[in-house]
XYZ file of C-alpha atoms in Angstrom:
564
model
C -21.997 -20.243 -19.037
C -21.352 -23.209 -21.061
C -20.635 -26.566 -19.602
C -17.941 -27.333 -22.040
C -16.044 -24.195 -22.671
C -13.702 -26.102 -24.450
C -16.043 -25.867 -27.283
C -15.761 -22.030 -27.589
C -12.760 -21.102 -26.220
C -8.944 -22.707 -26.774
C -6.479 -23.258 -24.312
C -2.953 -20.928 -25.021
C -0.460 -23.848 -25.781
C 2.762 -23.702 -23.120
C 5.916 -22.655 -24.758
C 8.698 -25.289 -25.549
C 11.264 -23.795 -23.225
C 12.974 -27.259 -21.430
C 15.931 -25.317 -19.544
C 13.936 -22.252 -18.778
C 15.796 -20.066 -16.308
C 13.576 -17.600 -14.756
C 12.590 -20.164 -12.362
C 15.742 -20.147 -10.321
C 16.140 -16.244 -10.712
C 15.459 -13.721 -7.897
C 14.294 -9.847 -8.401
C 17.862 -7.998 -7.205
C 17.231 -4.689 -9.066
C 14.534 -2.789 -10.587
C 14.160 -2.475 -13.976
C 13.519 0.965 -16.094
C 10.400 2.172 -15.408
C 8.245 3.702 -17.937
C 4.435 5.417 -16.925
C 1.935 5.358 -19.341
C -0.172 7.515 -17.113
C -0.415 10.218 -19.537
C -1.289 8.364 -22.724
C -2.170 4.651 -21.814
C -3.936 5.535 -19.071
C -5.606 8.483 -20.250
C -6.875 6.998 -23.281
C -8.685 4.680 -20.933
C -10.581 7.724 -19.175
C -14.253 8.293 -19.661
C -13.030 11.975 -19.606
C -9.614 12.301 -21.146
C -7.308 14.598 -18.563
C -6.742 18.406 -19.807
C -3.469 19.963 -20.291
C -3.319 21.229 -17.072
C -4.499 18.078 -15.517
C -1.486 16.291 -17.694
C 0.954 19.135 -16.582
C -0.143 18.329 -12.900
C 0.315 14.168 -13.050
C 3.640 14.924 -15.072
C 5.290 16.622 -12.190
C 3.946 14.212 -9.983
C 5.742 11.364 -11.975
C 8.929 13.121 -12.187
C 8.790 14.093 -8.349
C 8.205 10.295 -7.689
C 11.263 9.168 -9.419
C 9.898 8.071 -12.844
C 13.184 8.815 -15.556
C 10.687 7.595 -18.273
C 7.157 8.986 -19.042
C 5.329 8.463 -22.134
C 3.265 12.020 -22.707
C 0.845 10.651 -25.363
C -0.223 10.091 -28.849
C 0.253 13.416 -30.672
C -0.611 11.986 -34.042
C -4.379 11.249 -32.507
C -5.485 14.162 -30.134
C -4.600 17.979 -30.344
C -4.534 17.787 -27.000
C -2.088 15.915 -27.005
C 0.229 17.494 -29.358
C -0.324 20.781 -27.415
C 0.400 19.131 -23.840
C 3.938 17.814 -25.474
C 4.696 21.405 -26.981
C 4.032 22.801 -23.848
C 6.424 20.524 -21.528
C 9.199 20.889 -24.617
C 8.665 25.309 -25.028
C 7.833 25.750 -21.215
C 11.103 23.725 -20.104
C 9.017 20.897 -17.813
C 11.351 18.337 -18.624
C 14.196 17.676 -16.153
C 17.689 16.609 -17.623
C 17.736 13.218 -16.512
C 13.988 12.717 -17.795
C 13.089 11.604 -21.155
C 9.674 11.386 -22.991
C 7.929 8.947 -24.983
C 5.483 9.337 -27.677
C 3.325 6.847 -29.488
C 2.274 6.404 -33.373
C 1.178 4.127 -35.798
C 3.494 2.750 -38.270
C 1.915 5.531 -41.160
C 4.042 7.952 -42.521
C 1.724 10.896 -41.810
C 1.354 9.963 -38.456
C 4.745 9.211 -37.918
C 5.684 13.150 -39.373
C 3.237 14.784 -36.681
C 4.563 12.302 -34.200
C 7.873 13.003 -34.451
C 7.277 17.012 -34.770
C 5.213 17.188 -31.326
C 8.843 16.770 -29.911
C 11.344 18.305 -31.827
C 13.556 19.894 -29.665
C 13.442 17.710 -26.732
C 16.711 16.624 -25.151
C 16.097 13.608 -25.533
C 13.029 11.515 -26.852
C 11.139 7.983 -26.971
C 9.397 7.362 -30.607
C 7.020 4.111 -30.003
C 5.895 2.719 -33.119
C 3.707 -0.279 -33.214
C 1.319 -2.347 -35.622
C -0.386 -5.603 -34.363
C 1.404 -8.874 -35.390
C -1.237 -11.852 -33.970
C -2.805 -13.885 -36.135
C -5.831 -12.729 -34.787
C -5.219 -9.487 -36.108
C -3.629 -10.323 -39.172
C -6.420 -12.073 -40.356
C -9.627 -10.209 -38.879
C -8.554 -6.525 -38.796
C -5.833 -6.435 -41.401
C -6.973 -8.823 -43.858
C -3.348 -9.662 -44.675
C -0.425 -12.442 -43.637
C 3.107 -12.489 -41.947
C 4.732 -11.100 -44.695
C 2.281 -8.279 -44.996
C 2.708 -7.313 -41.515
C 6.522 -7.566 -41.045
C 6.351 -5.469 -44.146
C 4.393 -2.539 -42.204
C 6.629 -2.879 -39.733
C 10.331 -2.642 -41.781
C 8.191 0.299 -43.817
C 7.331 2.106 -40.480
C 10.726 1.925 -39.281
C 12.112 3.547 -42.300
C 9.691 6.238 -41.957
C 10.646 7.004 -38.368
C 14.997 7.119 -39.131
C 14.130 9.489 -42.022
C 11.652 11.520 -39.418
C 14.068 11.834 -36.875
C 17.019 12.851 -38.979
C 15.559 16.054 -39.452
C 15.976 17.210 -35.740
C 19.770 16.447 -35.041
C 19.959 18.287 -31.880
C 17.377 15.768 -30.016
C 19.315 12.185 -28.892
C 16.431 9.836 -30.458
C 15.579 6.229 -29.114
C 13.575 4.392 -31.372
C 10.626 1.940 -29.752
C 9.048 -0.894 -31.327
C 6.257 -3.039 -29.923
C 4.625 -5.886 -32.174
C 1.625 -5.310 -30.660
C -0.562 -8.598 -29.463
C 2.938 -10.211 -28.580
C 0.962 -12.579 -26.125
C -0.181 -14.086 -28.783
C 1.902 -13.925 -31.967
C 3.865 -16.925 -32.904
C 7.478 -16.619 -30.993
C 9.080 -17.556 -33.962
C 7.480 -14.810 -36.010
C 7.607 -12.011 -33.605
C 11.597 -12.420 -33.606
C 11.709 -12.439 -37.361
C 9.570 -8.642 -37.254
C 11.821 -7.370 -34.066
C 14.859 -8.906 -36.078
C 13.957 -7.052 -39.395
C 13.209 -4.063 -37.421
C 16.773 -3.667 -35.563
C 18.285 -4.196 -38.265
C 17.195 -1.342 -40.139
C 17.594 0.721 -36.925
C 20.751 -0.557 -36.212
C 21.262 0.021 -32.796
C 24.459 -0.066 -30.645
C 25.199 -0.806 -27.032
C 26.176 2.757 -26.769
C 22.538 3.811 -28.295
C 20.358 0.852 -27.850
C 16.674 0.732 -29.068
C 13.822 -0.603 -26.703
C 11.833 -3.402 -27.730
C 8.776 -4.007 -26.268
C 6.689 -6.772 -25.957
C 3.488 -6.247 -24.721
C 0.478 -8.868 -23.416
C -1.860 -6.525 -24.801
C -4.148 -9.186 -24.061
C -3.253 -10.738 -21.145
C -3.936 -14.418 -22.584
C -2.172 -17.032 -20.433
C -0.707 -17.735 -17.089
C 2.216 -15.573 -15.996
C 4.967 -18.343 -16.071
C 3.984 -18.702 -20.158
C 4.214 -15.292 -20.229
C 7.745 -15.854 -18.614
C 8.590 -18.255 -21.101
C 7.428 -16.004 -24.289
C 9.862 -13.274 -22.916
C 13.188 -15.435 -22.057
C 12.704 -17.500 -25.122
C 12.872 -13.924 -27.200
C 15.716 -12.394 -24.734
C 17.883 -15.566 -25.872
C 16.746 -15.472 -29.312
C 16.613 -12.048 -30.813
C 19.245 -10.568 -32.805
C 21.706 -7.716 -31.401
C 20.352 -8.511 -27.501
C 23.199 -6.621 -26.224
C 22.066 -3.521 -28.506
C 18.464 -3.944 -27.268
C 16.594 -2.585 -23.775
C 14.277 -5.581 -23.518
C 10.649 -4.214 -22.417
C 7.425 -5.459 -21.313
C 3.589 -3.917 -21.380
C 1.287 -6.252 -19.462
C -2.241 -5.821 -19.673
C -4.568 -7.361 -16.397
C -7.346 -8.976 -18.422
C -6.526 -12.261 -16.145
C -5.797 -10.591 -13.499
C -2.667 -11.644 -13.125
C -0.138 -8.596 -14.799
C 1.854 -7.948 -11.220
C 3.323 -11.514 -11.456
C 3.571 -11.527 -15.230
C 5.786 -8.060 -15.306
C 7.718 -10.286 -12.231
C 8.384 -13.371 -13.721
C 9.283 -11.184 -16.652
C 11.395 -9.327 -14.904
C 13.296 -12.539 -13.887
C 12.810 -13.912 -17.614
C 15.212 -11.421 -18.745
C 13.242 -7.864 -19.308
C 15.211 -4.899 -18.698
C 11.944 -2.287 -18.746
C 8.068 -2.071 -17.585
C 5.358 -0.064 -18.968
C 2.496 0.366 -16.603
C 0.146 2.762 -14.611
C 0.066 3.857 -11.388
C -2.729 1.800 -9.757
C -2.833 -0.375 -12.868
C -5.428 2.140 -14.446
C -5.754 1.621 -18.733
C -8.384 0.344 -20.664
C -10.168 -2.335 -20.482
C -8.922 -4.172 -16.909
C -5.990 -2.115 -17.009
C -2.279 -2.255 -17.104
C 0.417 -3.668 -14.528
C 0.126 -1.478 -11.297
C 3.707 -0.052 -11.236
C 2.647 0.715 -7.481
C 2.299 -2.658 -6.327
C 5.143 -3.848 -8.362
C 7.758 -1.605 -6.393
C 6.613 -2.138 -3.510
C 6.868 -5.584 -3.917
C 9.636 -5.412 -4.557
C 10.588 -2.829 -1.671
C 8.920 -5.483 0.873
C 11.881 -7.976 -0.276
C 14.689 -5.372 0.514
C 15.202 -4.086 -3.196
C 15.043 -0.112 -3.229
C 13.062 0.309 -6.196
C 13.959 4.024 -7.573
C 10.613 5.229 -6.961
C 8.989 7.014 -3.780
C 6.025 6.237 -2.218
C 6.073 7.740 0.834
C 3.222 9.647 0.558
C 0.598 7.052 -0.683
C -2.124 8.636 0.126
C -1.099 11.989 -1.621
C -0.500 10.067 -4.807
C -4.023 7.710 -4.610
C -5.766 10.911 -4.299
C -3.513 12.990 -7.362
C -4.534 9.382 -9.374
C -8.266 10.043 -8.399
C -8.733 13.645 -8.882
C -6.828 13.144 -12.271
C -8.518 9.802 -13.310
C -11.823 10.411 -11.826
C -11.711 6.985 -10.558
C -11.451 5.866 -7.219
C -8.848 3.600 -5.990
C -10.585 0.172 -4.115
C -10.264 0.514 -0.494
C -8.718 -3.319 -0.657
C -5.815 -2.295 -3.164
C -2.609 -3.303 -2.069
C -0.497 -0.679 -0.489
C -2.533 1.953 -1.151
C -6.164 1.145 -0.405
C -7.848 2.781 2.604
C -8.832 -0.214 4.551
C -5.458 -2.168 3.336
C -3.695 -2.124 6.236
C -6.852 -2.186 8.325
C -7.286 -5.355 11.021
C -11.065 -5.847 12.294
C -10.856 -9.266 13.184
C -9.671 -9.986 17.023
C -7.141 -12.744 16.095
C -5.373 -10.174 13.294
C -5.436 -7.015 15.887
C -4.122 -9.616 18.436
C -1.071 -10.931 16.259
C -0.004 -7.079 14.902
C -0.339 -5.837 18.502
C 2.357 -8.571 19.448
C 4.322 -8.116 16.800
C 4.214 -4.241 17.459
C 5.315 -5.022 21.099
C 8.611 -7.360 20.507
C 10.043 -5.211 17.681
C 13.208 -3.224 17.725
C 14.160 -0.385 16.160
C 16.691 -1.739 13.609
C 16.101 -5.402 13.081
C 14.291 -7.042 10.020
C 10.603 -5.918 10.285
C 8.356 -8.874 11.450
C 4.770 -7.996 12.227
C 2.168 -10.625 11.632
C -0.272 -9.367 8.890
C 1.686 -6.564 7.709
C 4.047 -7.196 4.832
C 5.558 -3.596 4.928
C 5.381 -1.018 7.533
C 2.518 1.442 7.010
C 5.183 4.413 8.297
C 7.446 4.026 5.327
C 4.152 4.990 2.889
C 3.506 8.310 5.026
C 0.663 6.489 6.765
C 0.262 6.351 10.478
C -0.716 3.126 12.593
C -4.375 4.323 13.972
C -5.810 2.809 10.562
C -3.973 -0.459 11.137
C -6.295 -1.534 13.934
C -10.064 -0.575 13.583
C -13.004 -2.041 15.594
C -16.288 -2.959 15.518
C -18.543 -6.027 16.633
C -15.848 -8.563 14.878
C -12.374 -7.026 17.035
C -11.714 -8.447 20.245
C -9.116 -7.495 23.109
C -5.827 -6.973 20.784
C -7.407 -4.518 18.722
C -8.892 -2.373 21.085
C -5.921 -2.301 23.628
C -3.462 -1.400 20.141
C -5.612 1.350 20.029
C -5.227 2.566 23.335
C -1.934 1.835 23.875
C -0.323 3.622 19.936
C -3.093 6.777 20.640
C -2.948 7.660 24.280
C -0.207 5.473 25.735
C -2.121 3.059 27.848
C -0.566 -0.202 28.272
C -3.671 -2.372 29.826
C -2.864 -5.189 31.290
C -4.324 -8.466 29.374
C -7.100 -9.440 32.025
C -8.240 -6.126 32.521
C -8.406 -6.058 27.881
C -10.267 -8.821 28.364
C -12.837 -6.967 31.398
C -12.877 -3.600 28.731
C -13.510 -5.477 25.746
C -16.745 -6.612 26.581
C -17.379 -3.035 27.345
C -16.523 -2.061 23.992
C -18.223 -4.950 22.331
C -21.686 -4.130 24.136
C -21.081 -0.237 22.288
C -20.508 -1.729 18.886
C -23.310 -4.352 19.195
C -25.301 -1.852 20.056
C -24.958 0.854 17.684
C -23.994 -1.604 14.917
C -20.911 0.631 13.842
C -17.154 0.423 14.215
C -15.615 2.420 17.308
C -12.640 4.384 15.807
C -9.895 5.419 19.087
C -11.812 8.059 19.962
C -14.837 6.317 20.531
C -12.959 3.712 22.921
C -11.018 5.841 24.587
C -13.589 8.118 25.614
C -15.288 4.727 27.132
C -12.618 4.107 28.758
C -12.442 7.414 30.632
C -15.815 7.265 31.287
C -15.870 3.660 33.047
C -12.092 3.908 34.569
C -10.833 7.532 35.106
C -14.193 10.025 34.966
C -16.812 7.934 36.390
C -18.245 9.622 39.381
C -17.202 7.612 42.011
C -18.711 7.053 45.668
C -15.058 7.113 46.813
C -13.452 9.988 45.481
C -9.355 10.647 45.743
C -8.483 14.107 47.804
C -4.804 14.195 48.935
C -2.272 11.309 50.458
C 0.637 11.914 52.941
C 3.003 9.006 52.927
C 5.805 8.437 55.778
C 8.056 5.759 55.095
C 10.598 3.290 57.460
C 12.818 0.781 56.480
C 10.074 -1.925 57.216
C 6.726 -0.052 56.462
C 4.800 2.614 54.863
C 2.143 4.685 56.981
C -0.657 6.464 54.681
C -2.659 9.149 55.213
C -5.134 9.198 52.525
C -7.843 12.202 52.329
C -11.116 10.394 50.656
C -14.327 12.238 49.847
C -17.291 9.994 50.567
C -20.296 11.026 49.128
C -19.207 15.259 49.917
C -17.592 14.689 52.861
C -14.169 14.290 53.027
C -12.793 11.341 55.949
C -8.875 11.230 56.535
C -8.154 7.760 56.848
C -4.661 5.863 58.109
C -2.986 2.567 57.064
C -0.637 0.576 57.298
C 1.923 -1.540 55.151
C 4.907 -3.017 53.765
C 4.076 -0.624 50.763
C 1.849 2.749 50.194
C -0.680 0.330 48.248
C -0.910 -2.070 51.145
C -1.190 0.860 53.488
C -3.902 2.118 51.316
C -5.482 -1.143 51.279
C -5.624 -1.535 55.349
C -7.059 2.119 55.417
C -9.625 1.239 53.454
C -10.678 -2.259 54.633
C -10.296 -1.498 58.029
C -13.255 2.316 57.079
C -15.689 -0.007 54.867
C -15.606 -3.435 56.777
C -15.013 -5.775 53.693
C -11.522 -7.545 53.189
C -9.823 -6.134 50.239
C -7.275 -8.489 48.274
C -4.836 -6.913 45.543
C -5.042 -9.595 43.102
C -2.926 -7.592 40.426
C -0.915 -4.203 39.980
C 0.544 -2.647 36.932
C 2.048 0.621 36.335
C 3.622 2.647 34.193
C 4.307 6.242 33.191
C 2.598 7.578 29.953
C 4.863 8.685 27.089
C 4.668 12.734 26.842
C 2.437 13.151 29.900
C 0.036 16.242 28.413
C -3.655 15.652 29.743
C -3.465 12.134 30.772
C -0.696 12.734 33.622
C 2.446 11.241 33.565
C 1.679 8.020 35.408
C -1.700 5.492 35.585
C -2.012 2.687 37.422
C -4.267 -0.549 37.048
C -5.356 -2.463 39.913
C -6.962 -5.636 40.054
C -9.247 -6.337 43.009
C -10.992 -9.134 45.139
C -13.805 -7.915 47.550
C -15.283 -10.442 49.898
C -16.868 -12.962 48.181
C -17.619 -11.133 44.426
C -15.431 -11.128 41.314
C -12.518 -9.445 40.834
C -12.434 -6.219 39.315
C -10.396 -3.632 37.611
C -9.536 -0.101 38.970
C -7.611 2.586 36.857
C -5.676 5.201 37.938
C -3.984 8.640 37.124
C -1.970 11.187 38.464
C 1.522 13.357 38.033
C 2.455 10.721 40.997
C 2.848 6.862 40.865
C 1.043 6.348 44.339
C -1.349 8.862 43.951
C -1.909 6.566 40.882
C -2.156 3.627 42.291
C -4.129 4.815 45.579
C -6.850 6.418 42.553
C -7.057 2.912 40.716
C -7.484 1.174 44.136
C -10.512 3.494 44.912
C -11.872 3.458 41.225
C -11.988 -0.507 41.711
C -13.015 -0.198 44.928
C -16.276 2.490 43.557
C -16.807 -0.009 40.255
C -17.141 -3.166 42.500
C -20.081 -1.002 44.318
C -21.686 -0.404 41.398
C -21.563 -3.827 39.889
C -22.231 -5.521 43.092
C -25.940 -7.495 42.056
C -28.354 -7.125 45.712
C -26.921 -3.655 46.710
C -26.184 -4.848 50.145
C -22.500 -4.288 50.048
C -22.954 -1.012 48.383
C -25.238 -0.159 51.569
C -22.140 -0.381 53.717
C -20.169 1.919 51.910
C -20.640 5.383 53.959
């Protein structure tokens, strides 16, 4: 890389545009979208798609709300022509859809162009020829005049094409192609030439597009190019005011926005931002965008996933995990302090207010996706994540100590095998250390007889195969169950903690668990979990769970000596 680039490559100048407007504006409706999926996009395929693939993405489009759909460049590929014939003979096209077509501004070209769709409701011819000096003076060889000239000739050739089919309602499309960077000025004096030889109406306007076919400066210029021409152009009211932005900055999402806002009435783009080179605006991420600021944007996503994997079998190219909205791994936390904040946010919403979840921008539900992917863990994740997991799969609401106790469990698994622990994994370590472990105190059967100032327990315990009926007492069954216990082992037993709750839908797990945090003698506290179709049956299994799991982690083994 050169160390003065400045040398090689010169800067875009800014646009004169003092009281620009878009600034202050807001996105409060969508504008007309227009896929290029089937031309744009396809021309930008290693292998182009084949008439049955096109047939496939075409319904697709339509069934996501798309009202505009250019089919593809009949004048340059049989396929093409044949894949237009087809939707047109075969009656694909809904009523309230309308197709577009490209050409070049030659006469021949223009004839097969305009043939392809003869007999189509309603129809979309998009002629263009390059107007940046670039162009004019490298490719073409010629100068302003020259070009406007192709373009007023084209035009001509197009109203005397289309007048042979009377029964289709033709829109005429013009794009000075290389807008981005052809003089303001002169691009207005080619549009203005071209409209009025078109002579549209506000009844039967004519779209004029603008396209960054190069993406060449920073959005807000681009902003500035497109509201200096919506104030500027002749018959504005007649026009549909359109924009095509290429990604070769990587910035075409907030170009077609601040466009948007600029004044343009229309996008062209891809789904996923496929097209050639580094692509076209992603019409995905745009409506969504614009979905995540409360503005319905006339298409539907709510299958994501269905339509990243119709854009992949028909593209042959895979959509990045990362992509926004739609990526695999996008709404994917690994790091603790992310799965702590969405596991918050998850627990303080209500059904019906504004949607606030920390890290989440749009709720994964409205795309069709579910919220396992939105927490995932391996060595990085720390108590939130895991106990998200637990608590959206199988309905276990851990208390935050005892997250902290498990996590370490789970950490010591991921460490150790180096890969991430999907809900599965976690909860079957969970059962293992908390509900299935085989335990030197094992639950039988409890009778419980209650006063008005204490509980009496009888609780049926299996030590080591042989079952012991023991009695307590207390203000409560757990206390009751504690004095039985304490008074059969000879340790002091302290309930540090209790939670309980029942489990949403009951199936396997029971309809109630238990946690219970315990102090015995002199070592650490520790958790016990419990489970049963009873809430003291629960509880009395989490207090001899604890009771077993303080055995096993006692360090010299001389407690566990007493137990039996």
């Amino acid at each position: 890389m050169l160390k003065q680039p400045s040398q090689k490559y010169q800067a875009f100048r800014p646009v004169a545009l003092p009281e620009r407007q878009w600034p202050n504006r807001a996105i409060e409706q969508p504008p007309i979208w227009m896929s290029t999926d089937l031309r744009d996009g396809n021309q930008a395929l290693i292998d182009p798609m084949s008439v049955a693939t096109k047939l496939k993405f075409f319904k697709a489009l339509v069934a996501m709300g798309f009202k505009e759909i250019e089919v593809g460049f009949p004048s340059a590929s049989a396929t093409d022509f044949e894949f237009v014939r087809l939707l047109i003979e075969q009656d694909h096209i809904p009523a309230d859809v309308t197709i577009e077509v490209l050409t070049q501004a030659r006469e021949e070209l223009i004839n097969r162009t305009v043939e392809s769709v003869q007999g189509a409701h309603r129809a979309i011819v998009h002629m263009y020829n390059p107007t940046a000096p670039d162009f004019r003076e490298i490719v073409y060889r010629t100068d302003q005049d020259g070009v406007k000239a192709i373009a007023e000739q084209g035009t001509h050739w197009v109203k005397q094409a289309v007048a042979q089919y009377p029964n289709t309602e033709w829109v005429y499309q013009y794009s000075p192609e290389v807008f981005s960077s052809t003089e303001l000025e002169f691009a207005k004096e080619v549009v203005d030439a071209v409209s009025a030889i078109w002579q549209p109406t506000a009844d039967h306007k004519m779209i004029v597009n603008l396209p960054a076919t190069v993406e060449m400066s920073t959005p807000n210029t681009y902003a500035d190019q497109i509201e200096w021409m919506h104030r500027h152009i002749a018959r504005r009211e007649s026009i549909t005011l359109s924009v095509h932005p290429h990604n070769d900055r990587g910035t075409a999402v907030a170009a077609a926005e601040l466009a948007i806002m600029a004044g343009a009435d229309r996008v062209e783009g891809c789904l996923f931002g496929n097209g050639e080179r580094t692509g076209n605006v992603d019409l995905v991420t745009l409506a969504l965008n614009m979905y995540t600021q409360g503005v319905a944007p006339g298409l539907d996503f709510s299958r994501i996933d269905e339509v990243r994997q119709l854009v992949e079998q028909c593209n042959k190219i895979p959509v990045h995990p990362r992509h926004p909205y739609a990526g695999e791994l996008v709404f994917t936390a690994f790091s603790g302090s992310h799965q702590d904040a969405i596991k918050k946010g998850f627990a303080v919403r209500r059904e019906g207010e504004h949607w606030r979840v920390p890290y989440l921008p749009i709720d994964p539900k409205d795309l069709g996706r579910d919220y396992e992917s939105v927490v995932r863990v391996n060595s990085q994740s720390g108590k939130g994540g895991i106990s998200f997991l637990l608590a959206q799969e199988y309905g276990l609401d851990i208390p935050r100590r005892l997250q902290i106790e498990f996590s370490r469990i789970v950490q010591a698994h991921t460490d150790s095998t180096g890969k991430e622990a999907r809900s599965a994994d976690i909860f079957a370590l969970f059962e293992s250390e908390y509900l299935q472990r085989p335990n030197e105190l094992a639950y039988k059967n409890i009778e419980q007889h209650s006063t008005d100032e204490s509980v009496t327990l009888a609780v049926d315990v299996d030590f080591k195969g042989n079952t012991e009926r023991l009695f307590g007492q207390g203000s409560g069954p757990i206390a009751a169950a504690v004095a039985a216990l304490a008074d059969r082992l000879g340790v002091d037993i302290q309930v540090v903690d209790y939670h309980e709750h029942a489990i949403q839908g009951g199936g396997a797990l029971g309809e109630a668990v238990g946690y219970i945090e315990l102090k015995i003698s002199d070592q650490p506290p520790v958790f016990g979990v419990g489970r049963d179709k009873s809430i003291v049956a629960a509880a009395v299994r989490a207090l001899l769970n604890g009771i077993s799991r303080s055995q096993a982690l006692t360090v010299d083994g001389s407690q566990r000596d007493q137990v039996g």
